[in-house]
mmCIF file of C-alpha atoms and ligand atoms in Angstrom:
data_model
loop_
_atom_site.group_PDB
_atom_site.id
_atom_site.type_symbol
_atom_site.label_atom_id
_atom_site.label_comp_id
_atom_site.label_asym_id
_atom_site.label_seq_id
_atom_site.Cartn_x
_atom_site.Cartn_y
_atom_site.Cartn_z
ATOM 1 C CA MET C 1 -0.100 0.087 0.167
ATOM 2 C CA PRO C 2 1.058 3.598 -1.085
ATOM 3 C CA GLU C 3 2.764 5.517 2.013
ATOM 4 C CA LEU C 4 0.007 7.989 3.495
ATOM 5 C CA GLN C 5 1.620 11.894 3.354
ATOM 6 C CA GLU C 6 0.074 14.455 5.195
ATOM 7 C CA LEU C 7 -1.588 16.871 3.051
ATOM 8 C CA PRO C 8 -0.394 20.286 3.258
ATOM 9 C CA GLU C 9 -3.608 22.231 3.066
ATOM 10 C CA GLU C 10 -7.045 21.912 1.294
ATOM 11 C CA HIS C 11 -7.649 21.427 -2.114
ATOM 12 C CA ILE C 12 -4.579 19.488 -2.762
ATOM 13 C CA PHE C 13 -4.203 15.811 -3.498
ATOM 14 C CA GLN C 14 -1.895 12.853 -3.824
ATOM 15 C CA ALA C 15 -1.170 9.747 -6.279
ATOM 16 C CA TYR C 16 1.759 7.787 -6.523
ATOM 17 C CA GLY C 17 4.114 9.722 -4.418
ATOM 18 C CA ILE C 18 3.432 13.100 -5.637
ATOM 19 C CA LEU C 19 1.297 16.136 -4.669
ATOM 20 C CA LEU C 20 -1.362 17.519 -7.377
ATOM 21 C CA LEU C 21 -3.571 20.227 -6.999
ATOM 22 C CA GLU C 22 -7.908 20.822 -7.786
ATOM 23 C CA ASN C 23 -9.496 23.544 -9.281
ATOM 24 C CA LYS C 24 -10.394 25.127 -6.378
ATOM 25 C CA HIS C 25 -6.274 25.504 -4.966
ATOM 26 C CA ARG C 26 -6.224 29.412 -3.581
ATOM 27 C CA PHE C 27 -2.357 29.271 -6.094
ATOM 28 C CA VAL C 28 -4.283 27.893 -9.227
ATOM 29 C CA LYS C 29 -7.441 30.271 -8.922
ATOM 30 C CA LYS C 30 -4.607 33.144 -8.921
ATOM 31 C CA LEU C 31 -2.825 31.748 -12.064
ATOM 32 C CA LYS C 32 -6.312 31.302 -13.872
ATOM 33 C CA LYS C 33 -6.747 35.212 -13.132
ATOM 34 C CA HIS C 34 -3.672 35.178 -15.793
ATOM 35 C CA TYR C 35 -3.476 31.960 -17.978
ATOM 36 C CA THR C 36 -6.413 30.473 -19.755
ATOM 37 C CA PRO C 37 -5.056 26.727 -21.277
ATOM 38 C CA SER C 38 -7.391 26.288 -24.239
ATOM 39 C CA ILE C 39 -6.762 23.056 -25.686
ATOM 40 C CA HIS C 40 -8.783 21.332 -22.664
ATOM 41 C CA GLY C 41 -5.190 21.821 -21.046
ATOM 42 C CA HIS C 42 -7.178 23.314 -17.853
ATOM 43 C CA LYS C 43 -6.565 20.251 -14.971
ATOM 44 C CA THR C 44 -5.287 17.215 -14.682
ATOM 45 C CA TRP C 45 -6.615 14.506 -16.230
ATOM 46 C CA ASN C 46 -7.115 10.972 -15.262
ATOM 47 C CA SER C 47 -5.501 8.862 -18.089
ATOM 48 C CA SER C 48 -1.797 10.255 -16.593
ATOM 49 C CA PHE C 49 -2.526 8.167 -13.500
ATOM 50 C CA LEU C 50 -3.138 5.198 -15.511
ATOM 51 C CA LEU C 51 -0.044 5.776 -16.992
ATOM 52 C CA MET C 52 2.020 6.227 -13.484
ATOM 53 C CA ASP C 53 0.525 2.933 -12.564
ATOM 54 C CA TYR C 54 1.878 1.071 -16.060
ATOM 55 C CA LEU C 55 5.263 2.939 -15.194
ATOM 56 C CA LEU C 56 5.619 1.252 -11.761
ATOM 57 C CA HIS C 57 5.097 -2.102 -12.548
ATOM 58 C CA SER C 58 6.394 -1.946 -15.935
ATOM 59 C CA ARG C 59 9.810 -0.832 -14.368
ATOM 60 C CA ILE C 60 11.004 0.807 -17.648
ATOM 61 C CA LEU C 61 11.840 4.646 -15.983
ATOM 62 C CA ASP C 62 15.443 4.717 -14.809
ATOM 63 C CA SER C 63 17.403 7.734 -13.512
ATOM 64 C CA LYS C 64 19.753 8.201 -17.254
ATOM 65 C CA GLN C 65 16.838 7.728 -18.995
ATOM 66 C CA LYS C 66 15.211 11.224 -21.218
ATOM 67 C CA VAL C 67 12.330 11.507 -21.444
ATOM 68 C CA LEU C 68 9.309 13.513 -23.448
ATOM 69 C CA GLU C 69 6.115 14.159 -22.234
ATOM 70 C CA LEU C 70 3.360 15.433 -25.346
ATOM 71 C CA GLY C 71 0.536 17.342 -24.551
ATOM 72 C CA CYS C 72 2.053 17.853 -21.296
ATOM 73 C CA GLY C 73 -0.912 19.994 -19.776
ATOM 74 C CA TRP C 74 -0.444 20.790 -16.152
ATOM 75 C CA GLY C 75 2.275 17.731 -16.550
ATOM 76 C CA PRO C 76 1.496 15.000 -13.535
ATOM 77 C CA THR C 77 2.959 12.231 -14.903
ATOM 78 C CA SER C 78 6.098 14.519 -15.985
ATOM 79 C CA ILE C 79 6.523 15.137 -11.880
ATOM 80 C CA PHE C 80 6.025 11.387 -11.420
ATOM 81 C CA CYS C 81 8.634 10.185 -14.036
ATOM 82 C CA ALA C 82 10.865 13.016 -12.283
ATOM 83 C CA HIS C 83 10.074 12.270 -8.616
ATOM 84 C CA HIS C 84 10.104 8.737 -8.901
ATOM 85 C CA ALA C 85 13.397 7.826 -11.134
ATOM 86 C CA GLY C 86 15.009 11.362 -11.399
ATOM 87 C CA CYS C 87 14.608 11.127 -15.265
ATOM 88 C CA GLU C 88 15.022 14.454 -17.059
ATOM 89 C CA VAL C 89 11.936 15.081 -18.119
ATOM 90 C CA THR C 90 10.805 17.607 -20.850
ATOM 91 C CA GLY C 91 7.237 18.780 -21.298
ATOM 92 C CA THR C 92 6.071 19.902 -24.339
ATOM 93 C CA ASP C 93 2.420 21.503 -25.290
ATOM 94 C CA ARG C 94 1.417 23.520 -28.016
ATOM 95 C CA ASP C 95 -0.446 25.832 -25.762
ATOM 96 C CA ASP C 96 2.668 27.908 -23.523
ATOM 97 C CA GLU C 97 -0.180 28.753 -21.208
ATOM 98 C CA VAL C 98 -0.377 25.112 -19.180
ATOM 99 C CA PHE C 99 3.303 25.914 -18.282
ATOM 100 C CA PRO C 100 2.669 27.786 -15.539
ATOM 101 C CA PHE C 101 0.270 24.884 -13.823
ATOM 102 C CA LEU C 102 3.057 22.785 -14.441
ATOM 103 C CA GLU C 103 5.533 24.690 -12.830
ATOM 104 C CA LEU C 104 3.488 25.398 -9.618
ATOM 105 C CA GLN C 105 3.027 21.632 -9.200
ATOM 106 C CA ALA C 106 6.329 20.884 -10.277
ATOM 107 C CA ALA C 107 7.687 23.264 -7.216
ATOM 108 C CA LEU C 108 5.070 21.678 -4.788
ATOM 109 C CA ASN C 109 6.944 18.778 -5.540
ATOM 110 C CA GLU C 110 10.153 19.515 -5.451
ATOM 111 C CA VAL C 111 11.768 18.878 -9.049
ATOM 112 C CA GLU C 112 12.890 20.347 -12.080
ATOM 113 C CA ILE C 113 10.637 19.913 -15.284
ATOM 114 C CA LYS C 114 11.871 21.495 -18.896
ATOM 115 C CA THR C 115 9.401 22.573 -21.033
ATOM 116 C CA GLU C 116 9.085 23.798 -24.511
ATOM 117 C CA ALA C 117 6.333 24.910 -27.028
ATOM 118 C CA VAL C 118 5.794 22.972 -29.701
ATOM 119 C CA SER C 119 2.789 20.788 -31.621
ATOM 120 C CA PHE C 120 2.876 16.970 -32.143
ATOM 121 C CA GLU C 121 3.044 17.963 -36.081
ATOM 122 C CA ASN C 122 6.101 20.157 -35.117
ATOM 123 C CA LEU C 123 8.442 17.524 -33.161
ATOM 124 C CA THR C 124 10.489 16.832 -35.830
ATOM 125 C CA LYS C 125 13.200 13.754 -36.016
ATOM 126 C CA LYS C 126 16.067 16.335 -35.009
ATOM 127 C CA HIS C 127 13.977 16.723 -31.490
ATOM 128 C CA LEU C 128 12.930 13.511 -31.044
ATOM 129 C CA LYS C 129 16.542 11.751 -31.278
ATOM 130 C CA GLN C 130 17.282 13.240 -27.801
ATOM 131 C CA TYR C 131 14.679 10.752 -26.144
ATOM 132 C CA ASP C 132 14.474 7.824 -24.894
ATOM 133 C CA ILE C 133 11.280 7.304 -23.805
ATOM 134 C CA VAL C 134 7.797 9.770 -25.215
ATOM 135 C CA PHE C 135 4.884 9.387 -23.855
ATOM 136 C CA GLY C 136 1.037 11.098 -24.036
ATOM 137 C CA THR C 137 -1.634 10.767 -21.556
ATOM 138 C CA ASP C 138 -5.278 11.733 -23.328
ATOM 139 C CA ILE C 139 -3.807 13.363 -26.447
ATOM 140 C CA CYS C 140 -5.612 11.576 -29.016
ATOM 141 C CA PHE C 141 -9.197 12.988 -28.699
ATOM 142 C CA TRP C 142 -9.801 14.565 -32.240
ATOM 143 C CA ASP C 143 -10.356 12.356 -35.566
ATOM 144 C CA ASP C 144 -7.472 13.956 -36.996
ATOM 145 C CA LEU C 145 -4.855 13.489 -34.283
ATOM 146 C CA ALA C 146 -4.832 9.815 -35.109
ATOM 147 C CA LYS C 147 -3.049 10.395 -38.080
ATOM 148 C CA ILE C 148 -0.971 12.934 -36.203
ATOM 149 C CA HIS C 149 0.332 10.946 -33.819
ATOM 150 C CA TYR C 150 0.622 8.249 -35.859
ATOM 151 C CA ASN C 151 2.983 9.991 -37.910
ATOM 152 C CA LEU C 152 5.003 11.010 -34.984
ATOM 153 C CA ILE C 153 5.428 7.217 -33.644
ATOM 154 C CA ASN C 154 6.713 6.531 -37.151
ATOM 155 C CA ARG C 155 8.929 9.970 -36.521
ATOM 156 C CA ALA C 156 10.337 8.709 -33.253
ATOM 157 C CA LYS C 157 11.450 5.404 -34.554
ATOM 158 C CA GLN C 158 13.247 6.780 -37.021
ATOM 159 C CA ALA C 159 14.694 8.990 -34.454
ATOM 160 C CA GLY C 160 15.819 6.224 -32.234
ATOM 161 C CA VAL C 161 13.146 6.366 -29.042
ATOM 162 C CA LYS C 162 13.323 3.157 -27.600
ATOM 163 C CA HIS C 163 9.220 3.764 -26.019
ATOM 164 C CA ILE C 164 6.358 5.553 -27.173
ATOM 165 C CA LEU C 165 3.639 5.147 -24.486
ATOM 166 C CA LEU C 166 -0.019 6.772 -24.622
ATOM 167 C CA ALA C 167 -2.682 6.385 -22.317
ATOM 168 C CA ASP C 168 -6.340 7.334 -22.891
ATOM 169 C CA PRO C 169 -10.034 6.332 -21.569
ATOM 170 C CA GLY C 170 -11.002 4.810 -24.566
ATOM 171 C CA ARG C 171 -11.739 7.702 -27.128
ATOM 172 C CA GLN C 172 -12.221 6.225 -30.619
ATOM 173 C CA PRO C 173 -9.573 8.571 -32.177
ATOM 174 C CA PHE C 174 -7.411 6.617 -29.362
ATOM 175 C CA PHE C 175 -8.381 3.100 -31.295
ATOM 176 C CA ASP C 176 -7.955 4.041 -34.607
ATOM 177 C CA LEU C 177 -4.794 4.880 -33.445
ATOM 178 C CA ALA C 178 -3.817 1.764 -31.607
ATOM 179 C CA GLU C 179 -4.753 -0.504 -34.452
ATOM 180 C CA ARG C 180 -2.576 1.498 -37.079
ATOM 181 C CA VAL C 181 0.018 1.191 -34.944
ATOM 182 C CA LEU C 182 -0.875 -2.745 -33.443
ATOM 183 C CA SER C 183 -0.441 -4.191 -37.642
ATOM 184 C CA LYS C 184 3.227 -1.996 -37.571
ATOM 185 C CA HIS C 185 5.328 -1.791 -35.113
ATOM 186 C CA GLU C 186 5.738 -4.122 -31.878
ATOM 187 C CA ALA C 187 3.165 -2.810 -30.044
ATOM 188 C CA GLU C 188 0.958 -3.802 -26.971
ATOM 189 C CA LEU C 189 -3.058 -2.586 -26.181
ATOM 190 C CA LEU C 190 -3.431 -3.120 -22.634
ATOM 191 C CA ASP C 191 -6.503 -2.833 -20.242
ATOM 192 C CA TRP C 192 -5.297 -0.895 -17.242
ATOM 193 C CA TYR C 193 -6.793 0.668 -13.861
ATOM 194 C CA CYS C 194 -5.379 2.728 -11.250
ATOM 195 C CA THR C 195 -6.025 3.434 -7.694
ATOM 196 C CA GLU C 196 -5.129 6.229 -6.957
ATOM 197 C CA PRO C 197 -6.228 9.303 -6.358
ATOM 198 C CA GLU C 198 -9.053 7.396 -7.120
ATOM 199 C CA ASN C 199 -10.428 3.772 -8.942
ATOM 200 C CA PHE C 200 -10.335 4.642 -12.480
ATOM 201 C CA GLU C 201 -10.576 2.271 -16.191
ATOM 202 C CA GLY C 202 -8.795 3.119 -19.561
ATOM 203 C CA TYR C 203 -5.638 1.693 -21.393
ATOM 204 C CA ILE C 204 -2.476 2.056 -22.526
ATOM 205 C CA LEU C 205 -0.470 1.741 -25.685
ATOM 206 C CA HIS C 206 3.046 0.706 -25.283
ATOM 207 C CA VAL C 207 4.990 0.571 -28.369
ATOM 208 C CA THR C 208 8.326 -0.933 -28.502
ATOM 209 C CA LEU C 209 10.526 0.961 -31.147
HETATM 210 C C1 LIG I 301 -6.617 16.841 -22.538
HETATM 211 S S1 LIG I 301 -5.688 17.588 -22.036
HETATM 212 C C2 LIG I 301 -4.327 16.478 -21.261
HETATM 213 C C3 LIG I 301 -2.847 16.910 -20.590
HETATM 214 C C4 LIG I 301 -2.519 15.718 -19.667
HETATM 215 N N1 LIG I 301 -1.995 15.183 -20.643
HETATM 216 C C5 LIG I 301 -2.995 15.609 -18.515
HETATM 217 O O1 LIG I 301 -3.354 14.277 -18.994
HETATM 218 O O2 LIG I 301 -3.213 15.681 -17.856
HETATM 219 C C6 LIG I 301 -4.835 17.250 -23.639
HETATM 220 C C7 LIG I 301 -3.201 18.225 -24.032
HETATM 221 O O3 LIG I 301 -2.858 18.327 -25.274
HETATM 222 C C8 LIG I 301 -2.366 19.658 -25.891
HETATM 223 N N2 LIG I 301 -2.644 20.193 -26.747
HETATM 224 C C9 LIG I 301 -4.153 19.610 -27.582
HETATM 225 N N3 LIG I 301 -3.413 19.797 -29.165
HETATM 226 C C10 LIG I 301 -2.424 19.762 -29.076
HETATM 227 C C11 LIG I 301 -1.269 19.490 -30.195
HETATM 228 N N4 LIG I 301 -1.560 19.259 -31.770
HETATM 229 N N5 LIG I 301 0.385 19.948 -30.157
HETATM 230 C C12 LIG I 301 1.044 19.972 -28.590
HETATM 231 N N6 LIG I 301 0.138 19.802 -27.893
HETATM 232 C C13 LIG I 301 -1.532 19.266 -27.478
HETATM 233 C C14 LIG I 301 -3.379 20.486 -25.090
HETATM 234 O O4 LIG I 301 -3.256 22.074 -24.947
HETATM 235 C C15 LIG I 301 -3.279 19.976 -23.643
HETATM 236 O O5 LIG I 301 -2.819 20.574 -22.543
#
C-alpha cells in the first residue's frame, strides 16, 4: 500500500507519491486570472494516473533516461517521472498557457521539468532523437489526431526513441490509432486500471521501437 502523506493544505491531493492541485486551490485560482489554457489543458486528466501506475509496473524508467511528454498540460506524469525515477523530463505542449500550472505543481514536488511550446506536428526527428521514452496521456481526442500521432510514432522510430507510451480513457481516435500502430510496430494495447487518487479504468498503448 502507498505511504500516506500528510496533505499540507486543502485542495491538494496525492497520487503515486506526488502532490497535485485541484482547480479550487488558491494558487490555481490566482494563475487562472492570468492564464487560460484553451485546448483542454485546464486540469489534470485521469489518464495520467493510468500511466503512472503502468510505469511502476513496467519498470522501464530509470534515472539515466531522457523522457519527453507530449501535450503535457499541467504535467502530472512528467512530475511523477522526475520524482519517482529522477529522469530528465521535458514537457511539451502547443498551448504555452499550461506551463505556469505545470511549474507550480513541479515546485510543489521539488522537481524540475523543462518545458517547450511545440505541437505534435512540429516535433521533428531532430527533436525526438534526444529522448529514450516519449509518452502522452489523453492526447488523442480528435479524429485528426490519430493520423498526427501515427506519423509522430513513425518519426520517433526513425529518431531512435525506444518506447512510446500513450494512455487514454478509450476514445475512438485513440482506438483508430492503436489499430494502425499494432499492425505496423511491435506494440501492445492493454486494458489498465489505477487506484490512486481513486479507481479509474482505461487503456495503455505501449510501442516498443
Ligand atoms: C486533455 S489535455 C491532457 C493534458 C495532460 N496530458 C493530462 O493528462 O493531464 C490535452 C493536452 O494536449 C495539448 N494539445 C492539444 N493539441 C496539441 C497539439 N497539436 N500539439 C501539442 N499539444 C497539444 C493541450 O494543450 C492539452 O494540454
